[in-house]
Amino acid sequence: MLIERKARSAATRAGVLLQDRPLTSVSVEVESFGLLPWLSLSTALGFALVAAAFYANRRQVPWAELVYWVGIAVLALPVLVRLLAASASRAERIGLVIVLAVGLYLVKVAYGPLAFTFPDEFAHEYNVVQVLQTAHLFQPNPIITVTSVYPGLVDVTSALATTAGLSPFVSGLIVIGAARLLLALALFVLVERITHSSRVAGVAAGLYTANPNYLFFSAEFAYESLALPLSALAVYAAIRREHTADRPAWRAWTAIALGGVIAVVLTHHLTSYALVATLWGMVVVTRFGRFNTRPAPWDLAITATVAVAAWFAFVANGTAVYLSQALGGAVLSLFGLLTLQQAPRQVFAPSSAFGQTALWQELLAVASILFIIVALPFGLRRAWREYKNHSLAVVLGLGAALYVPVQVLRLTPASWETGNRASEFLFVGVALVVAVGILGFDGRHGSALRRYGLPIYVAVVFMGGTVISWRPDLRLPRAYITQAAGQQIQPEGVAVARVMRQLAGPNNSIPTDESNAMLLGLYGQQLSSSGTASGVRFMLLSRVLNADAINALNAVGAHYVLVDRRAQSGDHLIGIYPLAPDLAHAPSSFIDPAAVDKFNQDPSIDRVADSGNIAVFDVSRLVGQHANP
Amino acid sequence: MRTRNDTDLLVVAGLAALVLLLHLVGAAGSAIGVLPAALLVLVLPGYALSAFALGSATALERSIASLGVSLTLAAVLGLVLHLTPWGLTGGSWTGALVLITWGASGLAALRRRALRPRRTSAARLVRVDARSVAMIGAAACLGGFALYLSSNPPGELATQGYTLLWAVPDAASGSLVHVGVQNFEPGPRQYVLRADWADQALQQWNVDLDVSSTWSTDIDLSSQVAHPAGDLQLRLYSADDPNTPIRQAMLRSFAAETAATELPASNPAVVQPAIAATPVPSTAPVPTAAPVVVTPQSTPTPTQAEVWERISAQLDAEWGMDTPRTVAILENYLTQFPDDPTARDKLYAALVARAQDQASAGQLQAATADLSQAMDLLPTRPEARIALARIQATPTPTATPITPTPTPAAVEPAAPAPVQPAPPVRQPAPPPPVRQPAPPVRQPAPPPPVQRAPAAPAPVRPAPTPTKVPFTPPR
């Protein structure tokens, strides 16, 4: 027994996964948490610094950003470096992955601890509120229409809210936190199952946090934040079932995979398509690859395809329009770039909204991408050599290889978001391949490189990804909910939205700017509309109520119009915040006064609410006069 | 037969039962129920199902399955509940999740019993010492404190403070207007809210609001269906500057509809706060003036005595406090009953008083006009003639132009003369209509500061909402 225990401990230290053992005897391994307690403390300290930076930034303290970067580094880098170490036990690695995931999620929580402030979050919280009010799904959503036909996130959140009596906000935070934990652990076991190494698994799970969307975008209360962990679980179950000879266990893992597939289909469109592609990729590689010995997951691939197609055809057919607007523009823009008909987008261009990115941040971001690109060939080569008989490894390797060309999408304005959004999917493969690559590199080179090179590499990749993660002027949170005389002060748009709901009732059509549309939708329960599609933006900014403006009002059947004279209200990322003090007196901070006054001038329009920056006009008579017969 | 290894399943089933029990006794949202309920949604069903189906999995896999299967189950179960008559309610969620958890726990117990003789599970033990636990606990405490720190809202920005005014017609009754003010400025505020209808003063309120508090009322105009349609304007002033409106709402061509709402007959024009206020204002809003009743010209319903009785109360409130408004009330009355000697006497006195004020302010032309009007009204009385002679005898530097006092009327030429805010103390009844000197009329003064509790000292009051531009109504 002692010998067996020592042998297993040695194998664990070496990062070798213990294979399924015969279950007819008791085997006990004693592992240590190693440095986990110390690194938990360092992570907590890092988070405390980040929280202090957020606290300071909301109060316009100039050193807040410096503290933020120090905090991020203290939070993540010691853990990432420790994950590289060969001496850590499997238990310690799992603990570190959990600590890292929780710590980074808390950064997002501390970013908006009192209310959801990310654009997509308004739409999803609206869905939850609707379900809590009506007890049924598929209520129309004026903020992001397509979200209402993917109810997975709403289901889980409303379940928590109704059984625990929590608010949609708190319920949403808990659900996404649970999903993040699931993602971290699922990635760990996924890579561990492929590579048979807890060390590679830990490094891969750690490197995945360098994905630019990990810190904020994937942590927001949105359907993709739940769908991605569920898809990771489904894929893990799909490969796990092939590693068991136990028929009941095979059925159980198959059931988990099928359930995961269905849940992903119910939760998010793009993730379900990515899951279908992954499963078919595994089928193709298994069926036609020369080195595979395991059966292809035909059943799961077919089930996922049928489920996606059925859901798309019978429930979520509006998804095509929604996605075509984003992806169509990206394709056209990319084509224009490749045919030299369009100039590339200037990366890190100074912006009137957020100024110039610091040079060291630009360098870090570029270095991060370059470091990944440099490591990919080594990782792909080694992964092919060692794991080519694993269909999922091959599929993930292909995904990693796609990471480089996808970066081209960042070079056009229309395709930038598509390229950015692709990263959280492709980075699963990138994390695996890079982890395999750098750890293989570690084994063949000197101790100095191992001691300093790999930690620096991981640090640059992670910090660079964090630089890219969010818009510079929003990387640290602005004051949103404030307080005066001990009372919480909501943003102006929230107060107006609540008054409109109380006095005018819900579901009035109210065209407005992008940020107030979200607030009116969520807090006012109004059918708000915004943007250029129906001419709403033109109508708002027009100096006169001409025929085009009236047509825009008619097009949405407007009852009221909400006008915010702050120019930033047209930016759905920053428009919800009170006007920044340093911009308050800039002429460009406000829209043309004539754009507001045109509503005052019209004798058929009532001015029903006025908060200074925001005015609400009742245009029902005007619209009635010009309504089409 | 229960064995030691079924303890976990019993705990799972017990937690589920606790959630069900709390739901049945109506304590689902209580503090004690939050953690079990969260576990019921996020962990327990998955744990029970994985215990049943994944007997050979590792501890990590079972942990992942507990979380992942629970999330999966909730995502799919919601769709199923949506298709049931109960929908996604607390009861349906609790019932479904508890049943699944109990069922899976029971099956898992049976399965364990069946498999136990043949199988044992591999175990990985993690050595946990007190120091590690203490350090991880300290990390959790530090993280919790940091989160608390971050969730502490900052003070209101200098660019943020705002006041919200609304006037929304009732959807059901065209004669009812919901009016309200919310104060989100950095400190308590005193406001004056004026309502004018078709260029005629309607009502005025002194509104005193703490931070984040709301004042609201309903204006019911159902008794004034004969009033000519016109813009219903609500102007909100800061009590510190009663001449410059800081917010305005305007209902164009507003006409009261005959379909009146059911309101107390004793005070048909004003219904005090009908909308549930958020925090109750520290000082209850007291209308300083009863509404001006514009008597319908075409309806014979109210008699002269009835109308006079109604406006007498208004005159009581305004006399000596707001002379322009007093003049307006009396002029309006005399357009209907031009021969009423009492009203003519009062208007005469009010005109003379206003002229004296205007003369003191250097507005000699306006004073002359008022005195001339007074002489025309009661030619036999000497006060106006004497005052006019004094004004004309006063050497006026011709080079100095007459500068009108900045009033809302100056900002908005189409608007009526401003109704000055009155102190929230009722003045004595007006003097009887005997021939005596007109009562002195004082210049408008801001309302006296309201005494506040020591716990809420009056802060330094910056100009209201520096980023806001006063609304200028169109011509």
mmCIF file with all atom_site columns, C-alpha atoms in Angstrom, chain A residues 18 21 23 25 27-31 33 37-38 40 44-45 47-48 51 55 58-60 90 94 110 113-114 135-138 155 159-160 162-164 174 178 182 185 189 193 230 233 236 240 248 252-253 256 259 481-485 487 489-492 495 499 502-503 565 578-579 584 600-603 605-613 621, chain B residues 28-29 34 37-38 41-42 53-54 56 60-61 64 67-69 71-72 74-76 78-79 82 84 87-90 93-94 111 119-120 122-128 132 135-136 139 142-143 146-147 149-157 159-160 162-167 178 182 184 186 211-212 247-252 275-276 467-469 471 474:
data_model
loop_
_atom_site.group_PDB
_atom_site.id
_atom_site.type_symbol
_atom_site.label_atom_id
_atom_site.label_alt_id
_atom_site.label_comp_id
_atom_site.label_asym_id
_atom_site.label_entity_id
_atom_site.label_seq_id
_atom_site.pdbx_PDB_ins_code
_atom_site.Cartn_x
_atom_site.Cartn_y
_atom_site.Cartn_z
_atom_site.occupancy
_atom_site.B_iso_or_equiv
_atom_site.pdbx_formal_charge
_atom_site.auth_seq_id
_atom_site.auth_comp_id
_atom_site.auth_asym_id
_atom_site.auth_atom_id
_atom_site.pdbx_PDB_model_num
ATOM 1   C CA . LEU A 1 18  ? -3.999  8.432  -13.023 1.00 0.00 ? 18  LEU A CA 1
ATOM 2   C CA . ARG A 1 21  ? -8.217  2.243  -11.904 1.00 0.00 ? 21  ARG A CA 1
ATOM 3   C CA . LEU A 1 23  ? -12.419 -0.533 -8.611  1.00 0.00 ? 23  LEU A CA 1
ATOM 4   C CA . SER A 1 25  ? -9.501  -2.475 -4.407  1.00 0.00 ? 25  SER A CA 1
ATOM 5   C CA . SER A 1 27  ? -6.328  2.922  -3.284  1.00 0.00 ? 27  SER A CA 1
ATOM 6   C CA . VAL A 1 28  ? -5.672  6.042  -1.335  1.00 0.00 ? 28  VAL A CA 1
ATOM 7   C CA . GLU A 1 29  ? -3.578  8.999  -2.381  1.00 0.00 ? 29  GLU A CA 1
ATOM 8   C CA . VAL A 1 30  ? -2.689  11.758 -0.048  1.00 0.00 ? 30  VAL A CA 1
ATOM 9   C CA . GLU A 1 31  ? -2.155  15.077 -1.736  1.00 0.00 ? 31  GLU A CA 1
ATOM 10  C CA . PHE A 1 33  ? -2.697  21.819 -1.169  1.00 0.00 ? 33  PHE A CA 1
ATOM 11  C CA . PRO A 1 37  ? -3.465  28.794 0.788   1.00 0.00 ? 37  PRO A CA 1
ATOM 12  C CA . TRP A 1 38  ? -0.753  31.367 0.111   1.00 0.00 ? 38  TRP A CA 1
ATOM 13  C CA . SER A 1 40  ? -5.507  32.246 -2.231  1.00 0.00 ? 40  SER A CA 1
ATOM 14  C CA . ALA A 1 44  ? -7.618  37.966 -2.468  1.00 0.00 ? 44  ALA A CA 1
ATOM 15  C CA . LEU A 1 45  ? -5.075  40.729 -2.030  1.00 0.00 ? 45  LEU A CA 1
ATOM 16  C CA . PHE A 1 47  ? -8.789  41.481 -5.824  1.00 0.00 ? 47  PHE A CA 1
ATOM 17  C CA . ALA A 1 48  ? -8.765  43.885 -2.903  1.00 0.00 ? 48  ALA A CA 1
ATOM 18  C CA . ALA A 1 51  ? -11.740 46.725 -5.733  1.00 0.00 ? 51  ALA A CA 1
ATOM 19  C CA . TYR A 1 55  ? -13.682 52.491 -5.509  1.00 0.00 ? 55  TYR A CA 1
ATOM 20  C CA . ARG A 1 58  ? -15.681 56.110 -9.136  1.00 0.00 ? 58  ARG A CA 1
ATOM 21  C CA . ARG A 1 59  ? -14.436 59.041 -7.095  1.00 0.00 ? 59  ARG A CA 1
ATOM 22  C CA . GLN A 1 60  ? -12.163 60.329 -9.876  1.00 0.00 ? 60  GLN A CA 1
ATOM 23  C CA . ARG A 1 90  ? -3.386  17.797 -8.832  1.00 0.00 ? 90  ARG A CA 1
ATOM 24  C CA . ILE A 1 94  ? -7.651  22.260 -9.209  1.00 0.00 ? 94  ILE A CA 1
ATOM 25  C CA . ALA A 1 110 ? -16.996 44.510 -8.193  1.00 0.00 ? 110 ALA A CA 1
ATOM 26  C CA . PRO A 1 113 ? -21.907 45.481 -7.647  1.00 0.00 ? 113 PRO A CA 1
ATOM 27  C CA . LEU A 1 114 ? -25.269 47.231 -7.434  1.00 0.00 ? 114 LEU A CA 1
ATOM 28  C CA . ALA A 1 135 ? -44.543 33.189 -15.286 1.00 0.00 ? 135 ALA A CA 1
ATOM 29  C CA . HIS A 1 136 ? -44.000 32.357 -18.930 1.00 0.00 ? 136 HIS A CA 1
ATOM 30  C CA . LEU A 1 137 ? -41.173 32.508 -21.416 1.00 0.00 ? 137 LEU A CA 1
ATOM 31  C CA . PHE A 1 138 ? -40.853 34.152 -24.805 1.00 0.00 ? 138 PHE A CA 1
ATOM 32  C CA . ASP A 1 155 ? -34.863 29.630 -16.844 1.00 0.00 ? 155 ASP A CA 1
ATOM 33  C CA . ALA A 1 159 ? -35.606 29.421 -10.869 1.00 0.00 ? 159 ALA A CA 1
ATOM 34  C CA . LEU A 1 160 ? -33.135 30.890 -8.407  1.00 0.00 ? 160 LEU A CA 1
ATOM 35  C CA . THR A 1 162 ? -38.360 32.506 -7.342  1.00 0.00 ? 162 THR A CA 1
ATOM 36  C CA . THR A 1 163 ? -37.169 29.770 -5.026  1.00 0.00 ? 163 THR A CA 1
ATOM 37  C CA . ALA A 1 164 ? -34.682 31.861 -3.053  1.00 0.00 ? 164 ALA A CA 1
ATOM 38  C CA . ILE A 1 174 ? -24.911 33.786 -8.726  1.00 0.00 ? 174 ILE A CA 1
ATOM 39  C CA . ALA A 1 178 ? -21.697 29.098 -11.014 1.00 0.00 ? 178 ALA A CA 1
ATOM 40  C CA . LEU A 1 182 ? -18.249 25.092 -14.249 1.00 0.00 ? 182 LEU A CA 1
ATOM 41  C CA . LEU A 1 185 ? -13.417 22.921 -14.031 1.00 0.00 ? 185 LEU A CA 1
ATOM 42  C CA . VAL A 1 189 ? -10.957 17.924 -16.908 1.00 0.00 ? 189 VAL A CA 1
ATOM 43  C CA . ARG A 1 193 ? -8.722  13.806 -20.322 1.00 0.00 ? 193 ARG A CA 1
ATOM 44  C CA . LEU A 1 230 ? -22.699 24.036 -20.704 1.00 0.00 ? 230 LEU A CA 1
ATOM 45  C CA . LEU A 1 233 ? -19.684 20.065 -20.095 1.00 0.00 ? 233 LEU A CA 1
ATOM 46  C CA . TYR A 1 236 ? -16.479 16.580 -21.872 1.00 0.00 ? 236 TYR A CA 1
ATOM 47  C CA . ARG A 1 240 ? -15.679 10.863 -21.192 1.00 0.00 ? 240 ARG A CA 1
ATOM 48  C CA . PRO A 1 248 ? -24.516 2.313  -17.161 1.00 0.00 ? 248 PRO A CA 1
ATOM 49  C CA . ALA A 1 252 ? -25.102 8.357  -17.884 1.00 0.00 ? 252 ALA A CA 1
ATOM 50  C CA . TRP A 1 253 ? -22.391 10.352 -19.645 1.00 0.00 ? 253 TRP A CA 1
ATOM 51  C CA . ILE A 1 256 ? -25.336 14.367 -19.633 1.00 0.00 ? 256 ILE A CA 1
ATOM 52  C CA . GLY A 1 259 ? -28.840 17.244 -21.852 1.00 0.00 ? 259 GLY A CA 1
ATOM 53  C CA . ILE A 1 481 ? -25.397 54.511 -8.608  1.00 0.00 ? 481 ILE A CA 1
ATOM 54  C CA . THR A 1 482 ? -24.256 57.238 -6.259  1.00 0.00 ? 482 THR A CA 1
ATOM 55  C CA . GLN A 1 483 ? -25.432 58.469 -2.922  1.00 0.00 ? 483 GLN A CA 1
ATOM 56  C CA . ALA A 1 484 ? -26.461 61.731 -1.387  1.00 0.00 ? 484 ALA A CA 1
ATOM 57  C CA . ALA A 1 485 ? -27.610 62.292 2.192   1.00 0.00 ? 485 ALA A CA 1
ATOM 58  C CA . GLN A 1 487 ? -29.836 57.826 -0.163  1.00 0.00 ? 487 GLN A CA 1
ATOM 59  C CA . ILE A 1 489 ? -29.186 58.087 -6.428  1.00 0.00 ? 489 ILE A CA 1
ATOM 60  C CA . GLN A 1 490 ? -30.026 56.237 -9.604  1.00 0.00 ? 490 GLN A CA 1
ATOM 61  C CA . PRO A 1 491 ? -28.909 57.582 -12.969 1.00 0.00 ? 491 PRO A CA 1
ATOM 62  C CA . GLU A 1 492 ? -31.218 60.134 -14.497 1.00 0.00 ? 492 GLU A CA 1
ATOM 63  C CA . ALA A 1 495 ? -35.580 57.694 -12.668 1.00 0.00 ? 495 ALA A CA 1
ATOM 64  C CA . VAL A 1 499 ? -41.744 57.399 -13.663 1.00 0.00 ? 499 VAL A CA 1
ATOM 65  C CA . GLN A 1 502 ? -45.655 54.300 -13.099 1.00 0.00 ? 502 GLN A CA 1
ATOM 66  C CA . LEU A 1 503 ? -47.619 56.981 -14.846 1.00 0.00 ? 503 LEU A CA 1
ATOM 67  C CA . ARG A 1 565 ? -29.402 66.126 -24.632 1.00 0.00 ? 565 ARG A CA 1
ATOM 68  C CA . PRO A 1 578 ? -23.903 60.396 -15.358 1.00 0.00 ? 578 PRO A CA 1
ATOM 69  C CA . LEU A 1 579 ? -21.924 62.849 -17.404 1.00 0.00 ? 579 LEU A CA 1
ATOM 70  C CA . ALA A 1 584 ? -19.489 68.287 -18.486 1.00 0.00 ? 584 ALA A CA 1
ATOM 71  C CA . ASN A 1 600 ? -41.035 72.089 -27.858 1.00 0.00 ? 600 ASN A CA 1
ATOM 72  C CA . GLN A 1 601 ? -42.037 74.057 -30.920 1.00 0.00 ? 601 GLN A CA 1
ATOM 73  C CA . ASP A 1 602 ? -44.657 71.691 -32.232 1.00 0.00 ? 602 ASP A CA 1
ATOM 74  C CA . PRO A 1 603 ? -48.146 72.641 -31.003 1.00 0.00 ? 603 PRO A CA 1
ATOM 75  C CA . ILE A 1 605 ? -46.601 67.685 -28.793 1.00 0.00 ? 605 ILE A CA 1
ATOM 76  C CA . ASP A 1 606 ? -46.799 67.661 -25.008 1.00 0.00 ? 606 ASP A CA 1
ATOM 77  C CA . ARG A 1 607 ? -43.758 67.866 -22.826 1.00 0.00 ? 607 ARG A CA 1
ATOM 78  C CA . VAL A 1 608 ? -44.687 65.487 -20.030 1.00 0.00 ? 608 VAL A CA 1
ATOM 79  C CA . ALA A 1 609 ? -41.448 65.045 -18.109 1.00 0.00 ? 609 ALA A CA 1
ATOM 80  C CA . ASP A 1 610 ? -38.304 67.050 -17.645 1.00 0.00 ? 610 ASP A CA 1
ATOM 81  C CA . SER A 1 611 ? -35.268 66.095 -15.609 1.00 0.00 ? 611 SER A CA 1
ATOM 82  C CA . GLY A 1 612 ? -32.889 68.654 -17.016 1.00 0.00 ? 612 GLY A CA 1
ATOM 83  C CA . ASN A 1 613 ? -30.890 66.475 -19.348 1.00 0.00 ? 613 ASN A CA 1
ATOM 84  C CA . ARG A 1 621 ? -51.326 63.322 -31.433 1.00 0.00 ? 621 ARG A CA 1
ATOM 85  C CA . ALA B 2 28  ? -39.401 31.102 0.673   1.00 0.00 ? 28  ALA B CA 1
ATOM 86  C CA . GLY B 2 29  ? -37.630 34.416 0.548   1.00 0.00 ? 29  GLY B CA 1
ATOM 87  C CA . VAL B 2 34  ? -31.630 31.518 0.557   1.00 0.00 ? 34  VAL B CA 1
ATOM 88  C CA . ALA B 2 37  ? -32.837 27.328 -2.285  1.00 0.00 ? 37  ALA B CA 1
ATOM 89  C CA . ALA B 2 38  ? -29.695 28.268 -4.164  1.00 0.00 ? 38  ALA B CA 1
ATOM 90  C CA . VAL B 2 41  ? -31.304 25.098 -8.102  1.00 0.00 ? 41  VAL B CA 1
ATOM 91  C CA . LEU B 2 42  ? -27.548 24.882 -8.632  1.00 0.00 ? 42  LEU B CA 1
ATOM 92  C CA . ALA B 2 53  ? -25.816 7.527  -12.560 1.00 0.00 ? 53  ALA B CA 1
ATOM 93  C CA . LEU B 2 54  ? -22.113 8.258  -12.119 1.00 0.00 ? 54  LEU B CA 1
ATOM 94  C CA . SER B 2 56  ? -17.739 5.230  -10.849 1.00 0.00 ? 56  SER B CA 1
ATOM 95  C CA . LEU B 2 60  ? -14.048 16.049 -9.344  1.00 0.00 ? 60  LEU B CA 1
ATOM 96  C CA . GLU B 2 61  ? -16.254 14.665 -12.075 1.00 0.00 ? 61  GLU B CA 1
ATOM 97  C CA . ILE B 2 64  ? -18.673 19.088 -12.067 1.00 0.00 ? 64  ILE B CA 1
ATOM 98  C CA . LEU B 2 67  ? -23.135 21.809 -10.931 1.00 0.00 ? 67  LEU B CA 1
ATOM 99  C CA . GLY B 2 68  ? -23.410 21.204 -14.651 1.00 0.00 ? 68  GLY B CA 1
ATOM 100 C CA . VAL B 2 69  ? -26.339 18.836 -14.541 1.00 0.00 ? 69  VAL B CA 1
ATOM 101 C CA . LEU B 2 71  ? -27.728 24.070 -14.580 1.00 0.00 ? 71  LEU B CA 1
ATOM 102 C CA . THR B 2 72  ? -28.672 21.896 -17.533 1.00 0.00 ? 72  THR B CA 1
ATOM 103 C CA . ALA B 2 74  ? -32.921 24.091 -14.827 1.00 0.00 ? 74  ALA B CA 1
ATOM 104 C CA . ALA B 2 75  ? -32.411 25.346 -18.369 1.00 0.00 ? 75  ALA B CA 1
ATOM 105 C CA . VAL B 2 76  ? -34.497 22.520 -19.819 1.00 0.00 ? 76  VAL B CA 1
ATOM 106 C CA . GLY B 2 78  ? -37.951 25.923 -17.473 1.00 0.00 ? 78  GLY B CA 1
ATOM 107 C CA . LEU B 2 79  ? -39.182 25.138 -20.952 1.00 0.00 ? 79  LEU B CA 1
ATOM 108 C CA . HIS B 2 82  ? -43.564 27.044 -19.448 1.00 0.00 ? 82  HIS B CA 1
ATOM 109 C CA . THR B 2 84  ? -47.654 23.645 -18.059 1.00 0.00 ? 84  THR B CA 1
ATOM 110 C CA . GLY B 2 87  ? -45.763 28.317 -15.646 1.00 0.00 ? 87  GLY B CA 1
ATOM 111 C CA . LEU B 2 88  ? -42.481 29.320 -14.014 1.00 0.00 ? 88  LEU B CA 1
ATOM 112 C CA . THR B 2 89  ? -43.555 30.217 -10.518 1.00 0.00 ? 89  THR B CA 1
ATOM 113 C CA . GLY B 2 90  ? -41.865 29.680 -7.208  1.00 0.00 ? 90  GLY B CA 1
ATOM 114 C CA . TRP B 2 93  ? -39.937 25.409 -9.629  1.00 0.00 ? 93  TRP B CA 1
ATOM 115 C CA . THR B 2 94  ? -39.716 24.246 -6.029  1.00 0.00 ? 94  THR B CA 1
ATOM 116 C CA . ARG B 2 111 ? -28.148 1.747  -6.654  1.00 0.00 ? 111 ARG B CA 1
ATOM 117 C CA . ARG B 2 119 ? -17.310 -2.050 -5.882  1.00 0.00 ? 119 ARG B CA 1
ATOM 118 C CA . THR B 2 120 ? -15.322 0.306  -3.896  1.00 0.00 ? 120 THR B CA 1
ATOM 119 C CA . ALA B 2 122 ? -10.808 5.038  -5.368  1.00 0.00 ? 122 ALA B CA 1
ATOM 120 C CA . ALA B 2 123 ? -10.091 7.894  -3.049  1.00 0.00 ? 123 ALA B CA 1
ATOM 121 C CA . ARG B 2 124 ? -7.798  10.850 -3.184  1.00 0.00 ? 124 ARG B CA 1
ATOM 122 C CA . LEU B 2 125 ? -7.255  12.370 0.179   1.00 0.00 ? 125 LEU B CA 1
ATOM 123 C CA . VAL B 2 126 ? -6.140  15.893 0.507   1.00 0.00 ? 126 VAL B CA 1
ATOM 124 C CA . ARG B 2 127 ? -4.131  16.758 3.536   1.00 0.00 ? 127 ARG B CA 1
ATOM 125 C CA . VAL B 2 128 ? -5.740  19.773 5.129   1.00 0.00 ? 128 VAL B CA 1
ATOM 126 C CA . SER B 2 132 ? -4.270  26.164 5.316   1.00 0.00 ? 132 SER B CA 1
ATOM 127 C CA . MET B 2 135 ? -5.305  31.212 5.294   1.00 0.00 ? 135 MET B CA 1
ATOM 128 C CA . ILE B 2 136 ? -8.049  30.301 2.885   1.00 0.00 ? 136 ILE B CA 1
ATOM 129 C CA . ALA B 2 139 ? -8.512  35.115 1.834   1.00 0.00 ? 139 ALA B CA 1
ATOM 130 C CA . LEU B 2 142 ? -10.375 39.782 2.513   1.00 0.00 ? 142 LEU B CA 1
ATOM 131 C CA . GLY B 2 143 ? -12.251 39.173 -0.720  1.00 0.00 ? 143 GLY B CA 1
ATOM 132 C CA . ALA B 2 146 ? -13.041 44.158 -0.821  1.00 0.00 ? 146 ALA B CA 1
ATOM 133 C CA . LEU B 2 147 ? -16.359 43.398 -2.450  1.00 0.00 ? 147 LEU B CA 1
ATOM 134 C CA . LEU B 2 149 ? -15.784 48.233 -0.244  1.00 0.00 ? 149 LEU B CA 1
ATOM 135 C CA . SER B 2 150 ? -16.383 48.243 -3.955  1.00 0.00 ? 150 SER B CA 1
ATOM 136 C CA . SER B 2 151 ? -20.139 48.176 -3.556  1.00 0.00 ? 151 SER B CA 1
ATOM 137 C CA . ASN B 2 152 ? -20.118 51.354 -1.515  1.00 0.00 ? 152 ASN B CA 1
ATOM 138 C CA . PRO B 2 153 ? -21.565 53.997 -3.850  1.00 0.00 ? 153 PRO B CA 1
ATOM 139 C CA . PRO B 2 154 ? -19.607 57.212 -4.233  1.00 0.00 ? 154 PRO B CA 1
ATOM 140 C CA . GLY B 2 155 ? -21.035 60.591 -3.457  1.00 0.00 ? 155 GLY B CA 1
ATOM 141 C CA . GLU B 2 156 ? -23.192 62.148 -6.087  1.00 0.00 ? 156 GLU B CA 1
ATOM 142 C CA . LEU B 2 157 ? -21.222 63.756 -8.872  1.00 0.00 ? 157 LEU B CA 1
ATOM 143 C CA . THR B 2 159 ? -22.587 66.889 -12.770 1.00 0.00 ? 159 THR B CA 1
ATOM 144 C CA . GLN B 2 160 ? -25.236 64.443 -11.729 1.00 0.00 ? 160 GLN B CA 1
ATOM 145 C CA . TYR B 2 162 ? -31.141 66.373 -10.995 1.00 0.00 ? 162 TYR B CA 1
ATOM 146 C CA . THR B 2 163 ? -34.728 67.209 -10.331 1.00 0.00 ? 163 THR B CA 1
ATOM 147 C CA . LEU B 2 164 ? -37.488 65.452 -12.179 1.00 0.00 ? 164 LEU B CA 1
ATOM 148 C CA . LEU B 2 165 ? -40.807 67.107 -12.946 1.00 0.00 ? 165 LEU B CA 1
ATOM 149 C CA . TRP B 2 166 ? -43.643 65.364 -14.667 1.00 0.00 ? 166 TRP B CA 1
ATOM 150 C CA . ALA B 2 167 ? -47.179 66.114 -15.744 1.00 0.00 ? 167 ALA B CA 1
ATOM 151 C CA . HIS B 2 178 ? -50.678 63.437 -12.571 1.00 0.00 ? 178 HIS B CA 1
ATOM 152 C CA . GLN B 2 182 ? -38.578 64.075 -7.475  1.00 0.00 ? 182 GLN B CA 1
ATOM 153 C CA . PHE B 2 184 ? -32.192 63.727 -6.732  1.00 0.00 ? 184 PHE B CA 1
ATOM 154 C CA . PRO B 2 186 ? -27.110 66.486 -3.626  1.00 0.00 ? 186 PRO B CA 1
ATOM 155 C CA . VAL B 2 211 ? -32.957 63.753 -1.198  1.00 0.00 ? 211 VAL B CA 1
ATOM 156 C CA . SER B 2 212 ? -34.469 60.931 -3.211  1.00 0.00 ? 212 SER B CA 1
ATOM 157 C CA . ARG B 2 247 ? -38.093 72.553 -15.207 1.00 0.00 ? 247 ARG B CA 1
ATOM 158 C CA . GLN B 2 248 ? -41.207 72.769 -17.243 1.00 0.00 ? 248 GLN B CA 1
ATOM 159 C CA . ALA B 2 249 ? -43.903 70.487 -18.449 1.00 0.00 ? 249 ALA B CA 1
ATOM 160 C CA . MET B 2 250 ? -46.506 71.552 -20.946 1.00 0.00 ? 250 MET B CA 1
ATOM 161 C CA . LEU B 2 251 ? -49.702 69.922 -22.102 1.00 0.00 ? 251 LEU B CA 1
ATOM 162 C CA . ARG B 2 252 ? -50.683 71.634 -25.313 1.00 0.00 ? 252 ARG B CA 1
ATOM 163 C CA . ILE B 2 275 ? -49.524 58.528 -6.084  1.00 0.00 ? 275 ILE B CA 1
ATOM 164 C CA . ALA B 2 276 ? -47.656 56.515 -3.584  1.00 0.00 ? 276 ALA B CA 1
ATOM 165 C CA . THR B 2 467 ? -25.519 71.265 -16.078 1.00 0.00 ? 467 THR B CA 1
ATOM 166 C CA . LYS B 2 468 ? -29.148 71.990 -16.710 1.00 0.00 ? 468 LYS B CA 1
ATOM 167 C CA . VAL B 2 469 ? -30.327 74.766 -18.969 1.00 0.00 ? 469 VAL B CA 1
ATOM 168 C CA . PHE B 2 471 ? -36.304 75.360 -20.379 1.00 0.00 ? 471 PHE B CA 1
ATOM 169 C CA . PRO B 2 474 ? -41.580 78.319 -27.524 1.00 0.00 ? 474 PRO B CA 1
#
